[in-house]
XYZ file of C-alpha atoms in Angstrom:
310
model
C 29.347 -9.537 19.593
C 32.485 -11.329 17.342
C 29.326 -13.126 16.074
C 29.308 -12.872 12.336
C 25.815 -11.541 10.336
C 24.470 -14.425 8.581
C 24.775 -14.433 4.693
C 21.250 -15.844 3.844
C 17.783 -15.890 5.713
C 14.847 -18.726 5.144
C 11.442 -17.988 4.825
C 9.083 -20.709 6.722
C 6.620 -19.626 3.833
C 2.752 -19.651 3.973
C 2.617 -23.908 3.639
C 4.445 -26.823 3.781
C 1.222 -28.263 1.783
C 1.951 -29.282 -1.528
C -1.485 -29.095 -3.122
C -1.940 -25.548 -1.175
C 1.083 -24.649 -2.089
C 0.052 -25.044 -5.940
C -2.706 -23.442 -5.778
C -1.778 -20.114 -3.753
C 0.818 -20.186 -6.994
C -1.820 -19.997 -9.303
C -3.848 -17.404 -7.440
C -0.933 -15.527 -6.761
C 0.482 -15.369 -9.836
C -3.513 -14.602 -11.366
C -3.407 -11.644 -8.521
C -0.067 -10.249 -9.838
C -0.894 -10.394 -12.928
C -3.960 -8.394 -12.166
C -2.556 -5.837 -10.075
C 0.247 -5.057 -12.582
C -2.628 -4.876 -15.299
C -5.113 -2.780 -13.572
C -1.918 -0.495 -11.930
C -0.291 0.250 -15.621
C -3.615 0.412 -17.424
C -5.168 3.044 -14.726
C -1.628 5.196 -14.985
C -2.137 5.508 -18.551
C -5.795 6.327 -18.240
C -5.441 9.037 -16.010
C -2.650 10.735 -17.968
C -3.983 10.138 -21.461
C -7.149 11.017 -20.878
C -7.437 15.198 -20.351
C -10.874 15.086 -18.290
C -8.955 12.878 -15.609
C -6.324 15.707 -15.182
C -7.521 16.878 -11.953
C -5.805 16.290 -8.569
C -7.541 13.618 -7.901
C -6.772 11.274 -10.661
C -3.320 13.210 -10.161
C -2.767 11.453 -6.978
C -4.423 8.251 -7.928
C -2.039 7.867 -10.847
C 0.964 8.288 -8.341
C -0.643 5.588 -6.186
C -1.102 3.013 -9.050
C 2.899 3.449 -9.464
C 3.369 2.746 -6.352
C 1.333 0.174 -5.658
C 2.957 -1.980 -8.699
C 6.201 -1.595 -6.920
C 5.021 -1.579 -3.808
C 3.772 -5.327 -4.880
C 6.543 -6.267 -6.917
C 8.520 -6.410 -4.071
C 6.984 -8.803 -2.120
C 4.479 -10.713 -4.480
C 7.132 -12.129 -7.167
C 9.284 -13.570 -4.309
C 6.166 -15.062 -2.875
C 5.167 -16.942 -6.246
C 8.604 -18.048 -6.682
C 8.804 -19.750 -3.194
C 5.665 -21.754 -3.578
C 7.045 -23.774 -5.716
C 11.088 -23.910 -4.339
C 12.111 -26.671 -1.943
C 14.415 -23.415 0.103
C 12.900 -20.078 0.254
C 15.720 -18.437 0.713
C 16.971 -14.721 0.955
C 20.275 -13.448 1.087
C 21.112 -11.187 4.197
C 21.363 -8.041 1.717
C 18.992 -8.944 -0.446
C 16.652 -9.347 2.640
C 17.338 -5.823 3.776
C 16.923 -4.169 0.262
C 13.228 -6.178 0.028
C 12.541 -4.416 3.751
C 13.673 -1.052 2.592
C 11.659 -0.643 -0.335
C 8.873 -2.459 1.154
C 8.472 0.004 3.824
C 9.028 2.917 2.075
C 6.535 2.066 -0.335
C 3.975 1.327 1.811
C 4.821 4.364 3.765
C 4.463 6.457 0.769
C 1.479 4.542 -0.378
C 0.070 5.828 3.507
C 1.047 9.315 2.407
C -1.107 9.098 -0.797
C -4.050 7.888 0.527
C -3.499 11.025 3.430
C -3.087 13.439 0.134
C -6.193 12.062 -1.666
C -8.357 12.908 1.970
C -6.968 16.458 1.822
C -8.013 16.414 -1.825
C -11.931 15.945 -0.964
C -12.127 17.766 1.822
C -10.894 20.745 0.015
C -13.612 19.424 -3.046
C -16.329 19.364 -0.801
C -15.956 21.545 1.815
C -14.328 24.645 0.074
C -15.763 24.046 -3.110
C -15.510 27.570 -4.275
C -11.628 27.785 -3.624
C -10.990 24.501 -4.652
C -8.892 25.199 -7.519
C -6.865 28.231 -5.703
C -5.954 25.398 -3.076
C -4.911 22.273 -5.266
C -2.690 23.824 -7.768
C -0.041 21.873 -9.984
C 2.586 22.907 -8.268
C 0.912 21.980 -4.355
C -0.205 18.825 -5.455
C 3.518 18.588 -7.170
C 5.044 19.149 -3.567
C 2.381 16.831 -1.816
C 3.767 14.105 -3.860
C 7.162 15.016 -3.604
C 6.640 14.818 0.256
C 4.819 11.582 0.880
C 8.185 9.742 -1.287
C 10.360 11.815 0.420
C 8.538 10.953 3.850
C 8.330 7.314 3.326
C 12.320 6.733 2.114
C 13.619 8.271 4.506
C 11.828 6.900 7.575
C 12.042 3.571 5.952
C 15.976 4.077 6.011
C 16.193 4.564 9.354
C 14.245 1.659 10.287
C 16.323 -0.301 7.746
C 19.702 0.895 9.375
C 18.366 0.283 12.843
C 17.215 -3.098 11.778
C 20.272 -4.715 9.854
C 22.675 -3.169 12.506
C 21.848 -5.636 15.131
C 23.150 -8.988 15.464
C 21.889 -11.666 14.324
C 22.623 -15.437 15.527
C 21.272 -18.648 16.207
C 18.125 -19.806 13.630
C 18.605 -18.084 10.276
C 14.607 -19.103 9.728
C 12.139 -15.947 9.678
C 8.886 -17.185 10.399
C 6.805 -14.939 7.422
C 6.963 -15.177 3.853
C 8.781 -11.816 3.070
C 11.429 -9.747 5.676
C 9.247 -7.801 8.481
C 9.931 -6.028 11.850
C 8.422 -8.790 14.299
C 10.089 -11.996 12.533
C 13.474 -10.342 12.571
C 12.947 -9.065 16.058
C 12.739 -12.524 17.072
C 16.483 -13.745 15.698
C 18.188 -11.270 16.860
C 20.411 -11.717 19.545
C 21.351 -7.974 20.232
C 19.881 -5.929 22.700
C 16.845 -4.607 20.910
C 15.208 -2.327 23.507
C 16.396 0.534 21.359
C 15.554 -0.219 17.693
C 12.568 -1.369 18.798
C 11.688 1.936 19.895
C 12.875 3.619 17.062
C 11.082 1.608 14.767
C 7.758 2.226 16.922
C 7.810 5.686 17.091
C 7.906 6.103 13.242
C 5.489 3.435 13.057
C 3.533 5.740 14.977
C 4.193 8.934 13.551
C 4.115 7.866 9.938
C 1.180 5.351 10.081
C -1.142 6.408 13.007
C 0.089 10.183 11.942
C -1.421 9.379 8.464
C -4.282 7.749 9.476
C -5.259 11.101 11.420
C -4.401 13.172 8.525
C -7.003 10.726 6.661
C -9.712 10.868 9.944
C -9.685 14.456 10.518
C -10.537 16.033 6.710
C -13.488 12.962 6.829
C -15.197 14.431 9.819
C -15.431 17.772 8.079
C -16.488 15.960 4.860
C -19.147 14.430 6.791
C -20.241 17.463 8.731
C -20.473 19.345 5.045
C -22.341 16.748 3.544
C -24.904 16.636 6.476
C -25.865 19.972 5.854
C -26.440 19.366 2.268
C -30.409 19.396 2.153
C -31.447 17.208 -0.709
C -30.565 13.176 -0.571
C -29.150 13.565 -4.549
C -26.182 15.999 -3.288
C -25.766 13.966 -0.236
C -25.488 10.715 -1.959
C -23.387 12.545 -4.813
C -20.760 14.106 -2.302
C -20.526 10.999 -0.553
C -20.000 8.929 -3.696
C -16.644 11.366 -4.527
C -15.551 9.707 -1.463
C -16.599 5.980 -1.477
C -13.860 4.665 -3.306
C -11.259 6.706 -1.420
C -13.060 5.517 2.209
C -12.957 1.271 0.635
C -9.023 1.659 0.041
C -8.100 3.362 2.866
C -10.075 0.806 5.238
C -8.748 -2.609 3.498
C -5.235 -0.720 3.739
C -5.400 0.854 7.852
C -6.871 -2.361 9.391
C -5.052 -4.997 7.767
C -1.921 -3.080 8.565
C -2.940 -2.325 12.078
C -3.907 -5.752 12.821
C -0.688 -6.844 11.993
C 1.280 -4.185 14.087
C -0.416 -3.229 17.148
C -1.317 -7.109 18.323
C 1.138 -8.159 20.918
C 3.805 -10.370 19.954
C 2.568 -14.091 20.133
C 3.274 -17.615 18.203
C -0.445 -18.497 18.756
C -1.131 -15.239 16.208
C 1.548 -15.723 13.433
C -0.780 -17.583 11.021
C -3.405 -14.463 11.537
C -0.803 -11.661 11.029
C 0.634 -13.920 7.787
C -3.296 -13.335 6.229
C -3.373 -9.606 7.908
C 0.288 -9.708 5.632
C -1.343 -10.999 2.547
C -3.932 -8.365 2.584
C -1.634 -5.065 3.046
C 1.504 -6.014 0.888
C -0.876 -8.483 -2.279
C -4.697 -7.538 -2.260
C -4.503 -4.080 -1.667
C -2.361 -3.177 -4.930
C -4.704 -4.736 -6.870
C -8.058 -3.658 -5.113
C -6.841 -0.012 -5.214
C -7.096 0.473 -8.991
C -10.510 -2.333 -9.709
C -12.432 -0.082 -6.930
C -11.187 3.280 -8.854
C -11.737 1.830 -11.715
C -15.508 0.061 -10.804
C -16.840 2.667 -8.521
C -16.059 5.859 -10.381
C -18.464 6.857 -13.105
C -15.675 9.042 -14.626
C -13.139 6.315 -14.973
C -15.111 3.827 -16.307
C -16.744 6.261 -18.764
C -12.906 6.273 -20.358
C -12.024 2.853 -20.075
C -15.857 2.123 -22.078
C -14.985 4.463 -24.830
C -11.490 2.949 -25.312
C -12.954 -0.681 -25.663
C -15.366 1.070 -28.115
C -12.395 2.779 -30.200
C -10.222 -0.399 -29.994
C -13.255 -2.473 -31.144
C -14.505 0.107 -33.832
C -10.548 -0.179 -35.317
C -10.704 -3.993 -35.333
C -13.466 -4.064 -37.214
Protein backbone atom coordinates (compact mmCIF):
# COMPACT_ATOMS: atom_id res chain seq x y z
CA UNK A 1 0.00 0.00 0.00
CA UNK A 2 3.40 2.49 -0.61
CA UNK A 3 1.64 2.51 -4.04
CA UNK A 4 1.16 6.09 -5.04
CA UNK A 5 -2.66 7.41 -6.34
CA UNK A 6 -2.35 8.09 -9.90
CA UNK A 7 -2.43 11.83 -11.00
CA UNK A 8 -4.67 11.45 -14.16
CA UNK A 9 -7.37 8.82 -15.32
CA UNK A 10 -8.31 8.00 -19.24
CA UNK A 11 -11.58 7.63 -20.44
CA UNK A 12 -11.89 4.65 -23.20
CA UNK A 13 -14.79 7.01 -24.47
CA UNK A 14 -17.98 5.92 -26.37
CA UNK A 15 -15.80 5.25 -29.97
CA UNK A 16 -12.67 4.91 -31.37
CA UNK A 17 -14.74 5.68 -34.78
CA UNK A 18 -13.86 8.76 -36.30
CA UNK A 19 -16.97 9.45 -38.36
CA UNK A 20 -19.11 8.30 -35.10
CA UNK A 21 -17.17 10.11 -33.17
CA UNK A 22 -18.15 13.40 -35.24
CA UNK A 23 -21.31 12.92 -35.26
CA UNK A 24 -22.18 11.99 -31.47
CA UNK A 25 -20.26 15.67 -31.28
CA UNK A 26 -22.76 17.24 -33.17
CA UNK A 27 -25.71 15.56 -31.49
CA UNK A 28 -24.25 16.06 -28.31
CA UNK A 29 -23.42 19.34 -28.47
CA UNK A 30 -27.30 19.97 -30.32
CA UNK A 31 -28.58 17.98 -26.97
CA UNK A 32 -26.68 20.35 -24.61
CA UNK A 33 -27.56 23.03 -26.13
CA UNK A 34 -31.14 22.01 -25.79
CA UNK A 35 -31.19 20.95 -22.36
CA UNK A 36 -29.50 24.18 -21.15
CA UNK A 37 -32.23 26.08 -23.30
CA UNK A 38 -35.29 24.30 -22.29
CA UNK A 39 -33.74 24.05 -18.33
CA UNK A 40 -33.11 28.10 -18.11
CA UNK A 41 -36.13 29.02 -20.21
CA UNK A 42 -38.62 26.68 -17.99
CA UNK A 43 -36.88 28.28 -14.58
CA UNK A 44 -37.78 31.59 -15.72
CA UNK A 45 -41.25 30.58 -16.78
CA UNK A 46 -42.24 29.17 -13.70
CA UNK A 47 -41.02 32.08 -11.57
CA UNK A 48 -42.11 34.91 -13.84
CA UNK A 49 -45.17 33.78 -14.51
CA UNK A 50 -47.65 34.15 -11.11
CA UNK A 51 -50.27 31.33 -12.25
CA UNK A 52 -47.23 28.78 -12.21
CA UNK A 53 -46.55 29.66 -8.49
CA UNK A 54 -47.91 26.58 -7.10
CA UNK A 55 -45.86 23.68 -5.64
CA UNK A 56 -45.78 22.03 -8.44
CA UNK A 57 -44.10 24.30 -10.84
CA UNK A 58 -42.25 25.11 -7.40
CA UNK A 59 -40.54 21.85 -7.52
CA UNK A 60 -40.26 21.62 -11.23
CA UNK A 61 -38.32 24.87 -11.30
CA UNK A 62 -35.83 23.35 -8.66
CA UNK A 63 -35.50 20.31 -10.95
CA UNK A 64 -34.72 22.32 -14.17
CA UNK A 65 -31.67 23.80 -11.97
CA UNK A 66 -30.62 20.82 -11.30
CA UNK A 67 -30.85 19.09 -14.17
CA UNK A 68 -28.58 21.88 -16.07
CA UNK A 69 -25.94 21.08 -13.58
CA UNK A 70 -26.66 17.86 -13.16
CA UNK A 71 -25.74 17.73 -17.15
CA UNK A 72 -23.10 20.12 -17.18
CA UNK A 73 -21.12 17.89 -15.40
CA UNK A 74 -20.92 15.14 -17.47
CA UNK A 75 -22.17 16.32 -21.01
CA UNK A 76 -19.42 19.19 -21.70
CA UNK A 77 -16.59 16.70 -20.88
CA UNK A 78 -18.25 14.25 -23.17
CA UNK A 79 -18.35 16.76 -26.26
CA UNK A 80 -14.92 17.77 -25.59
CA UNK A 81 -13.52 14.15 -25.74
CA UNK A 82 -15.07 13.29 -29.04
CA UNK A 83 -13.00 15.19 -30.67
CA UNK A 84 -9.44 14.86 -28.33
CA UNK A 85 -6.87 12.23 -29.28
CA UNK A 86 -6.55 11.60 -24.86
CA UNK A 87 -9.62 11.83 -22.87
CA UNK A 88 -8.13 12.46 -20.00
CA UNK A 89 -9.10 13.37 -16.30
CA UNK A 90 -7.04 14.34 -13.59
CA UNK A 91 -7.30 12.12 -10.36
CA UNK A 92 -9.03 15.23 -8.49
CA UNK A 93 -10.70 16.48 -11.09
CA UNK A 94 -12.16 12.91 -11.58
CA UNK A 95 -13.42 12.79 -8.04
CA UNK A 96 -14.97 16.37 -8.04
CA UNK A 97 -16.97 15.23 -11.56
CA UNK A 98 -18.18 11.95 -9.29
CA UNK A 99 -19.18 14.07 -6.39
CA UNK A 100 -21.34 16.43 -7.99
CA UNK A 101 -22.53 13.93 -10.36
CA UNK A 102 -23.98 11.87 -7.72
CA UNK A 103 -25.26 14.31 -5.65
CA UNK A 104 -27.08 15.77 -8.35
CA UNK A 105 -28.62 12.95 -9.53
CA UNK A 106 -29.41 12.00 -6.03
CA UNK A 107 -31.11 15.21 -5.48
CA UNK A 108 -32.65 15.12 -8.88
CA UNK A 109 -34.19 11.40 -7.29
CA UNK A 110 -35.38 13.46 -4.35
CA UNK A 111 -37.33 15.90 -6.62
CA UNK A 112 -39.01 13.66 -8.63
CA UNK A 113 -40.01 11.76 -4.89
CA UNK A 114 -41.27 15.51 -3.80
CA UNK A 115 -43.27 16.13 -7.03
CA UNK A 116 -45.21 12.36 -6.25
CA UNK A 117 -46.01 13.64 -2.75
CA UNK A 118 -47.17 16.81 -4.47
CA UNK A 119 -50.10 14.93 -6.52
CA UNK A 120 -51.02 12.66 -4.25
CA UNK A 121 -51.78 15.33 -1.81
CA UNK A 122 -53.59 17.26 -5.21
CA UNK A 123 -55.62 14.46 -5.89
CA UNK A 124 -56.28 12.57 -3.10
CA UNK A 125 -56.77 15.31 -0.35
CA UNK A 126 -57.91 17.82 -2.57
CA UNK A 127 -59.73 19.77 0.02
CA UNK A 128 -56.56 20.16 2.33
CA UNK A 129 -54.32 20.55 -0.33
CA UNK A 130 -53.21 23.93 0.35
CA UNK A 131 -53.02 23.39 4.39
CA UNK A 132 -50.48 20.51 3.40
CA UNK A 133 -48.10 22.13 0.69
CA UNK A 134 -47.32 25.38 2.24
CA UNK A 135 -44.24 27.69 1.27
CA UNK A 136 -42.46 26.95 3.96
CA UNK A 137 -43.01 22.64 3.64
CA UNK A 138 -42.31 22.69 0.18
CA UNK A 139 -39.23 25.17 1.29
CA UNK A 140 -37.95 22.28 3.65
CA UNK A 141 -38.75 19.45 1.03
CA UNK A 142 -36.28 21.11 -1.14
CA UNK A 143 -33.93 21.91 1.36
CA UNK A 144 -33.92 18.10 2.18
CA UNK A 145 -33.61 16.33 -1.13
CA UNK A 146 -29.99 18.80 -1.64
CA UNK A 147 -29.16 18.18 1.65
CA UNK A 148 -29.91 14.31 1.16
CA UNK A 149 -28.14 13.94 -2.05
CA UNK A 150 -24.61 15.93 -0.93
CA UNK A 151 -24.16 14.34 1.72
CA UNK A 152 -24.63 10.70 0.71
CA UNK A 153 -22.77 11.54 -2.39
CA UNK A 154 -19.77 12.56 -0.01
CA UNK A 155 -19.56 9.57 1.57
CA UNK A 156 -19.51 7.56 -1.44
CA UNK A 157 -16.93 10.03 -2.81
CA UNK A 158 -14.63 9.60 0.35
CA UNK A 159 -15.10 5.86 0.31
CA UNK A 160 -14.31 5.82 -3.33
CA UNK A 161 -11.05 8.03 -3.74
CA UNK A 162 -9.66 6.47 -0.45
CA UNK A 163 -8.77 3.23 -2.00
CA UNK A 164 -5.82 2.49 -3.96
CA UNK A 165 -5.51 2.66 -7.11
CA UNK A 166 -2.73 0.86 -9.40
CA UNK A 167 -2.04 -0.83 -12.44
CA UNK A 168 -4.25 0.56 -15.76
CA UNK A 169 -5.09 4.23 -15.21
CA UNK A 170 -7.91 3.53 -18.20
CA UNK A 171 -11.69 3.68 -16.89
CA UNK A 172 -13.66 1.92 -19.27
CA UNK A 173 -16.88 4.72 -19.45
CA UNK A 174 -16.93 8.07 -20.71
CA UNK A 175 -17.33 10.01 -17.34
CA UNK A 176 -16.02 8.67 -13.52
CA UNK A 177 -18.66 5.92 -12.14
CA UNK A 178 -18.76 3.31 -9.29
CA UNK A 179 -18.29 0.01 -11.48
CA UNK A 180 -15.31 1.37 -13.80
CA UNK A 181 -13.39 2.53 -10.78
CA UNK A 182 -14.22 -0.60 -8.89
CA UNK A 183 -12.42 -2.38 -11.46
CA UNK A 184 -8.75 -0.43 -11.03
CA UNK A 185 -8.58 -0.56 -7.81
CA UNK A 186 -6.25 -2.64 -6.21
CA UNK A 187 -7.46 -2.22 -2.50
CA UNK A 188 -9.58 -4.45 -0.79
CA UNK A 189 -12.99 -3.22 -1.80
CA UNK A 190 -15.37 -5.56 0.06
CA UNK A 191 -16.14 -2.60 2.27
CA UNK A 192 -16.75 0.48 0.07
CA UNK A 193 -18.51 -1.55 -1.99
CA UNK A 194 -20.95 -2.06 0.59
CA UNK A 195 -21.13 1.28 1.63
CA UNK A 196 -21.73 2.55 -1.62
CA UNK A 197 -24.64 -0.16 -2.08
CA UNK A 198 -26.48 0.46 0.79
CA UNK A 199 -26.96 4.21 -0.06
CA UNK A 200 -27.53 3.19 -3.47
CA UNK A 201 -30.25 1.42 -1.96
CA UNK A 202 -31.57 3.64 0.48
CA UNK A 203 -31.37 6.79 -1.58
CA UNK A 204 -32.43 5.37 -5.01
CA UNK A 205 -34.68 2.27 -4.37
CA UNK A 206 -35.81 4.43 -1.06
CA UNK A 207 -36.94 7.15 -3.57
CA UNK A 208 -38.34 5.13 -5.98
CA UNK A 209 -40.82 3.81 -3.14
CA UNK A 210 -41.49 7.21 -1.97
CA UNK A 211 -42.48 7.78 -5.83
CA UNK A 212 -44.53 4.05 -6.01
CA UNK A 213 -46.42 4.32 -2.92
CA UNK A 214 -48.32 8.05 -3.29
CA UNK A 215 -49.09 6.53 -7.19
CA UNK A 216 -51.05 3.62 -5.90
CA UNK A 217 -53.23 5.95 -3.88
CA UNK A 218 -53.40 8.32 -6.90
CA UNK A 219 -54.61 5.50 -8.83
CA UNK A 220 -57.01 4.08 -6.30
CA UNK A 221 -58.55 7.92 -6.08
CA UNK A 222 -58.82 8.29 -9.59
CA UNK A 223 -60.63 4.87 -10.01
CA UNK A 224 -63.31 5.97 -7.99
CA UNK A 225 -63.77 9.07 -9.92
CA UNK A 226 -67.10 8.21 -11.90
CA UNK A 227 -67.02 10.17 -15.10
CA UNK A 228 -64.07 9.35 -17.87
CA UNK A 229 -63.45 13.54 -18.13
CA UNK A 230 -62.20 13.62 -14.29
CA UNK A 231 -60.48 10.39 -14.74
CA UNK A 232 -58.62 11.36 -17.78
CA UNK A 233 -58.12 14.98 -16.18
CA UNK A 234 -56.57 13.60 -12.81
CA UNK A 235 -54.52 11.32 -14.64
CA UNK A 236 -53.23 13.95 -17.06
CA UNK A 237 -51.84 16.10 -13.69
CA UNK A 238 -49.75 13.11 -13.50
CA UNK A 239 -48.59 12.03 -17.04
CA UNK A 240 -45.75 14.14 -17.32
CA UNK A 241 -44.53 13.45 -13.78
CA UNK A 242 -45.07 9.32 -14.47
CA UNK A 243 -42.79 9.88 -18.35
CA UNK A 244 -39.78 11.50 -16.28
CA UNK A 245 -39.70 9.44 -13.54
CA UNK A 246 -39.74 6.15 -15.82
CA UNK A 247 -36.92 7.35 -18.47
CA UNK A 248 -35.00 8.41 -15.13
CA UNK A 249 -35.64 4.84 -12.62
CA UNK A 250 -34.97 2.31 -15.45
CA UNK A 251 -32.16 3.70 -17.20
CA UNK A 252 -30.53 4.15 -13.84
CA UNK A 253 -31.49 0.75 -12.61
CA UNK A 254 -30.35 -0.95 -15.62
CA UNK A 255 -27.15 0.38 -15.17
CA UNK A 256 -26.78 -0.52 -11.37
CA UNK A 257 -28.45 -3.61 -10.46
CA UNK A 258 -26.97 -5.81 -13.66
CA UNK A 259 -24.13 -7.88 -12.46
CA UNK A 260 -20.78 -6.81 -13.23
CA UNK A 261 -19.76 -8.12 -16.79
CA UNK A 262 -17.41 -6.91 -19.90
CA UNK A 263 -19.98 -8.55 -22.28
CA UNK A 264 -22.56 -5.59 -20.81
CA UNK A 265 -20.30 -2.42 -20.76
CA UNK A 266 -21.44 -1.13 -24.19
CA UNK A 267 -25.28 -1.57 -22.81
CA UNK A 268 -24.69 0.18 -19.42
CA UNK A 269 -22.54 3.08 -21.57
CA UNK A 270 -26.27 3.72 -23.55
CA UNK A 271 -28.23 2.95 -20.04
CA UNK A 272 -25.33 5.97 -19.03
CA UNK A 273 -26.25 8.19 -21.87
CA UNK A 274 -29.84 8.11 -21.02
CA UNK A 275 -29.69 8.98 -17.07
CA UNK A 276 -26.75 11.57 -16.97
CA UNK A 277 -27.66 13.42 -21.16
CA UNK A 278 -31.35 12.67 -22.29
CA UNK A 279 -33.03 12.94 -19.21
CA UNK A 280 -32.03 16.74 -18.47
CA UNK A 281 -33.30 17.65 -21.51
CA UNK A 282 -36.52 15.41 -21.74
CA UNK A 283 -37.51 16.62 -18.23
CA UNK A 284 -38.32 20.23 -19.18
CA UNK A 285 -39.69 19.43 -23.36
CA UNK A 286 -42.28 16.84 -21.61
CA UNK A 287 -43.25 19.72 -18.90
CA UNK A 288 -43.17 21.96 -21.26
CA UNK A 289 -45.26 19.77 -24.26
CA UNK A 290 -47.59 17.87 -22.09
CA UNK A 291 -48.85 20.53 -19.72
CA UNK A 292 -51.64 22.73 -20.99
CA UNK A 293 -50.64 25.34 -18.33
CA UNK A 294 -47.07 25.69 -19.38
CA UNK A 295 -47.47 25.90 -22.79
CA UNK A 296 -50.38 28.36 -22.43
CA UNK A 297 -47.33 30.81 -21.03
CA UNK A 298 -44.70 30.00 -23.26
CA UNK A 299 -47.66 30.78 -26.39
CA UNK A 300 -48.46 34.11 -24.95
CA UNK A 301 -44.76 35.09 -24.60
CA UNK A 302 -44.03 34.25 -28.36
CA UNK A 303 -47.21 36.36 -28.93
CA UNK A 304 -45.85 39.44 -26.75
CA UNK A 305 -42.29 39.07 -28.17
CA UNK A 306 -43.78 38.94 -31.72
CA UNK A 307 -46.47 41.75 -31.12
CA UNK A 308 -43.14 44.06 -29.86
CA UNK A 309 -41.19 43.18 -33.02
CA UNK A 310 -43.62 44.26 -35.05
Amino acid sequence: MNQSQPTMFQFSGLTDDTALAIFLFIFFLLVYMITVVANIGLFITVHKTPALHTPMYYFLSYLSVVDLFYSSVIVPKLILDLVSRRKVISFHGCALQFYFFAALASTDAHLLSNMSYDRYAAICHPLHYVAMMTKTRCLCMVLIAFALGFLQSAAQTSCMFSLQYCGSNVIDHFYCDIPPLLKLSCSDIVMCDMVIMFLIGIYGIGSLIAILIPYLFIIISILKIKSSKGRQKAFSTCSSHIICSSIFYVSVLFNYLQPPSNAVNTQSKVASIFYSVMTPMFNPLVYSLRNQEVRNVIVQNVHILCSKRM
